[in-house]
Structure formats: structure tokens, C-alpha cells
XYZ file of C-alpha atoms in Angstrom:
227
model
C -18.461 -2.923 -13.285
C -17.967 -5.596 -10.600
C -15.445 -3.434 -8.762
C -18.157 -0.891 -7.940
C -20.498 -3.580 -6.631
C -17.728 -5.058 -4.491
C -17.041 -1.687 -2.892
C -20.677 -1.516 -1.822
C -20.456 -5.054 -0.425
C -17.475 -4.325 1.849
C -18.173 -4.260 5.567
C -17.712 -0.714 6.825
C -16.484 1.593 8.027
C -13.470 1.400 5.692
C -10.063 2.699 6.776
C -7.321 3.346 4.214
C -3.907 3.738 5.850
C -1.455 5.713 3.734
C -4.111 7.453 1.640
C -1.754 10.220 0.526
C 0.303 7.675 -1.443
C -0.281 6.629 -5.035
C -2.271 3.448 -4.429
C -3.948 4.672 -1.248
C -5.244 7.822 -2.934
C -6.751 5.849 -5.802
C -8.390 3.416 -3.374
C -9.820 6.249 -1.307
C -11.268 7.960 -4.355
C -12.730 4.711 -5.705
C -14.427 3.935 -2.393
C -15.765 7.467 -1.922
C -17.433 7.297 -5.321
C -19.745 4.639 -3.891
C -20.071 5.244 -0.136
C -19.405 7.744 2.652
C -18.120 5.608 5.539
C -14.521 5.838 4.334
C -11.519 7.450 6.010
C -8.013 7.879 4.621
C -4.964 8.643 6.751
C -2.046 10.981 6.102
C 1.178 11.528 7.990
C 3.749 13.807 6.370
C 4.701 15.326 3.055
C 2.593 16.862 0.327
C -0.944 15.446 0.155
C -1.578 16.718 -3.376
C -3.169 13.432 -4.389
C -6.039 14.167 -1.984
C -6.919 17.589 -3.389
C -10.695 17.933 -3.586
C -11.454 15.274 -0.976
C -13.539 16.609 1.908
C -11.774 17.011 5.252
C -14.080 14.587 7.155
C -12.667 11.765 5.019
C -9.025 12.500 5.928
C -7.324 11.966 9.288
C -3.786 12.301 10.622
C -2.079 9.076 11.698
C 1.448 8.549 13.000
C 2.108 4.811 12.820
C 5.083 5.154 15.155
C 2.896 6.652 17.902
C 0.708 4.048 19.589
C -1.471 6.755 21.112
C -2.198 8.132 17.646
C -2.996 4.655 16.313
C -5.239 3.618 19.216
C -7.061 6.936 19.181
C -7.910 6.629 15.493
C -9.062 3.004 15.707
C -11.163 3.686 18.812
C -12.762 6.715 17.198
C -13.425 5.273 13.744
C -13.848 1.538 14.577
C -13.176 0.208 11.061
C -14.365 -3.183 9.862
C -12.282 -3.202 6.659
C -8.714 -1.898 6.538
C -6.622 -1.251 3.423
C -3.006 -0.789 4.512
C -1.078 1.112 1.829
C 1.532 2.577 4.168
C 5.077 2.245 2.857
C 8.482 3.897 2.876
C 11.591 3.118 0.861
C 10.133 2.323 -2.559
C 11.830 5.353 -4.107
C 15.592 5.876 -4.311
C 15.363 9.115 -2.325
C 13.697 7.271 0.595
C 16.940 5.856 1.955
C 16.577 6.180 5.742
C 16.930 2.501 6.657
C 15.609 2.951 10.200
C 12.441 4.603 8.932
C 12.089 1.918 6.240
C 12.002 -0.884 8.819
C 9.961 1.066 11.348
C 7.293 2.056 8.840
C 7.065 -1.174 6.871
C 7.578 -3.802 9.555
C 7.672 -2.659 13.186
C 4.590 -0.455 12.823
C 2.771 -3.293 11.064
C 3.437 -5.660 13.981
C 2.022 -3.079 16.368
C -1.045 -2.688 14.161
C -1.615 -6.434 14.088
C -1.441 -6.675 17.863
C -3.997 -3.878 18.076
C -6.435 -5.275 15.512
C -6.155 -8.769 17.004
C -8.520 -7.466 19.677
C -10.988 -6.046 17.154
C -13.778 -7.656 15.161
C -12.370 -6.971 11.699
C -13.901 -8.287 8.499
C -10.708 -7.904 6.449
C -7.230 -6.375 6.567
C -5.602 -6.072 3.138
C -1.934 -5.117 3.022
C -0.109 -3.702 0.006
C 2.987 -5.810 -0.524
C 5.615 -5.478 -3.239
C 7.331 -7.534 -5.933
C 10.536 -6.270 -4.296
C 9.985 -8.972 -1.675
C 11.493 -11.488 -4.118
C 14.751 -9.519 -4.251
C 17.418 -11.615 -5.995
C 14.810 -14.237 -6.885
C 12.956 -11.950 -9.299
C 13.203 -13.953 -12.545
C 9.532 -14.769 -13.216
C 8.859 -16.012 -9.669
C 5.732 -17.873 -8.686
C 3.791 -16.915 -5.574
C 5.595 -19.636 -3.635
C 9.107 -18.729 -4.796
C 11.544 -18.104 -1.944
C 12.124 -14.502 -0.953
C 15.782 -13.437 -1.150
C 15.787 -9.729 -0.160
C 18.389 -7.461 -1.756
C 17.766 -4.110 -0.024
C 16.482 -2.673 3.253
C 13.139 -2.068 1.557
C 13.038 -5.633 0.271
C 13.920 -7.015 3.719
C 11.205 -4.963 5.423
C 8.495 -5.978 2.952
C 9.530 -9.650 2.990
C 9.504 -9.671 6.788
C 6.019 -8.190 6.758
C 4.889 -10.871 4.314
C 6.067 -13.572 6.724
C 4.383 -11.767 9.616
C 1.128 -11.727 7.654
C 1.354 -15.498 7.204
C 1.779 -15.850 10.973
C -1.051 -13.519 11.925
C -3.371 -14.990 9.311
C -2.702 -18.707 9.699
C -1.809 -18.893 13.410
C -3.556 -15.936 15.024
C -6.573 -16.195 12.678
C -6.695 -12.487 11.831
C -8.391 -11.955 8.418
C -5.260 -10.434 6.854
C -3.832 -10.948 3.373
C -0.855 -9.573 1.450
C -1.155 -8.402 -2.166
C 2.332 -8.586 -3.711
C 2.014 -5.806 -6.292
C 4.104 -5.352 -9.417
C 4.864 -2.084 -11.221
C 1.599 -0.194 -10.728
C 0.903 2.809 -12.948
C -1.903 5.291 -13.494
C -3.346 8.562 -12.145
C -1.478 10.198 -9.243
C 1.694 8.194 -9.883
C 4.941 9.911 -8.888
C 6.412 11.849 -11.800
C 9.764 10.089 -11.443
C 8.307 6.689 -12.387
C 8.701 5.125 -15.840
C 5.233 5.647 -17.320
C 4.995 9.387 -16.440
C 8.563 9.924 -17.697
C 7.757 8.054 -20.913
C 4.621 10.146 -21.446
C 6.544 13.373 -20.838
C 9.237 12.408 -23.342
C 6.685 11.308 -25.930
C 5.195 14.807 -25.898
C 8.617 16.072 -26.976
C 9.070 13.327 -29.546
C 11.917 11.710 -27.608
C 12.544 8.584 -25.567
C 13.971 8.314 -22.039
C 16.949 6.127 -21.170
C 15.760 2.573 -20.680
C 17.286 -0.313 -18.764
C 19.056 -3.037 -20.750
C 16.842 -5.074 -23.050
C 17.138 -8.183 -20.882
C 15.323 -6.473 -17.990
C 11.571 -7.075 -18.048
C 8.738 -5.739 -15.909
C 5.084 -6.609 -15.433
C 2.906 -3.493 -15.272
C -0.618 -3.245 -13.891
C -2.991 -0.281 -13.925
C -3.959 1.155 -10.559
C -7.669 0.662 -11.330
C -7.051 -3.081 -11.560
C -5.101 -2.941 -8.288
C -7.991 -1.114 -6.611
C -10.344 -3.792 -7.897
C -8.135 -6.554 -6.486
C -8.210 -4.906 -3.061
C -11.980 -4.911 -2.869
C -12.726 -8.296 -4.490
């Protein structure tokens, strides 16, 4: 499969920020299947998605602590960075200060740090939530009209990426992801809930019929990160 070849072709070492999350964990596992120079970061909460991964491939990182960030980058010296850090995507993640600090302020600090490094690529996990009120089949160039703190923070980061990429010439891109599903997804999400109900021969409560979503498997997302 081309995805496997592309993982081998990436310039290393490879750093995956937010590896305890759904997408980060899948990326870390996919990369470790093919090479050893891969490190995933964790911060807080249950890291159950990383069960079975050897300790040398996991490191603590507090994005709000510049000492923690600089120490990790100086020690590991990555050439490729996958940034899957995020907060606020779930309804129970409602601390607006942490949403903006994690998703935007910490990203700006990271960009200023990596601007001094010789990176090959920095790939950031964006969100379809960036479109906000403009979510009716938008194109990539559709205006962003945020409708929540999370949406604002991700949209702001998208604009920052355009600045750092086009003006500051950092090799950074934003992947605006739609409803990703697959292994290690949070149990509260639609696909796991649907699977659980199907085992009981029932259906969950759905949104109104006029609401549509585009779903993509996490393996395809992992492939898009490394291509």
C-alpha cells in the first residue's frame, strides 16, 4: 500500500503531538509499524489508546509550558511534525480559555519555535468546524464563519498557518478533517454508538434528516498526513 511506502519516505525523526488522541494514536501506530524514529506526546487524561506502545516512543509535553516544548524539541530534533493536539471538539470540553490556549496560542508559540529549525514538514490537524455557519457543502476556499469557541480557535489557527506558510516560508499545512471514524474513536461518537445499538438490534437517536455529514476512515486520514 502506498501509505506504507510514504511513511518510510518521510524525513525523520517524526514527532506526533497529541498522540493520546484518536487521530494521533492511529498515526503513531501506523508510523511505528514501519520505523523506529517516532515519538508521540501525551499531556493529561487517560492514555488508553497507547496501550502496548513502548515507553521510549512516548514523551510528556505541556504545550502551555515553553520550557517543556523547547526541551522536547532540543532533545528529539524532529524533521517531520504531525500536530494532532486539540481541545474543545467534544461537548464536555467547554473550558473556553483552554480551548483557545491549546488550539491557537500554543500553536503560535510552536511556530515561532520551529521557525528556527530545519523542518521538512509540519502537518496540522484542522477541522471542518472551521467553516462554522458556512457548513453547507463548502469548498476549500469558502469563507470561515465560526460559530463556537472551538470553531474560532481552529479557524484562527488556519489563518495563522497561511501566514506562517506563505509569508514566513515554514513548510506547514492544515488538513481540514471531516467526521473521522475508526479504531480508538471516543465511545460517545456516532459510529461507536451506532455499532453498540446495532448489537442490541436498536437504533440511536439521529439528527434531523436534512443534516448531512461526510465521514472518512482514520486509515485514510493517516494516509493523507504522510502523502
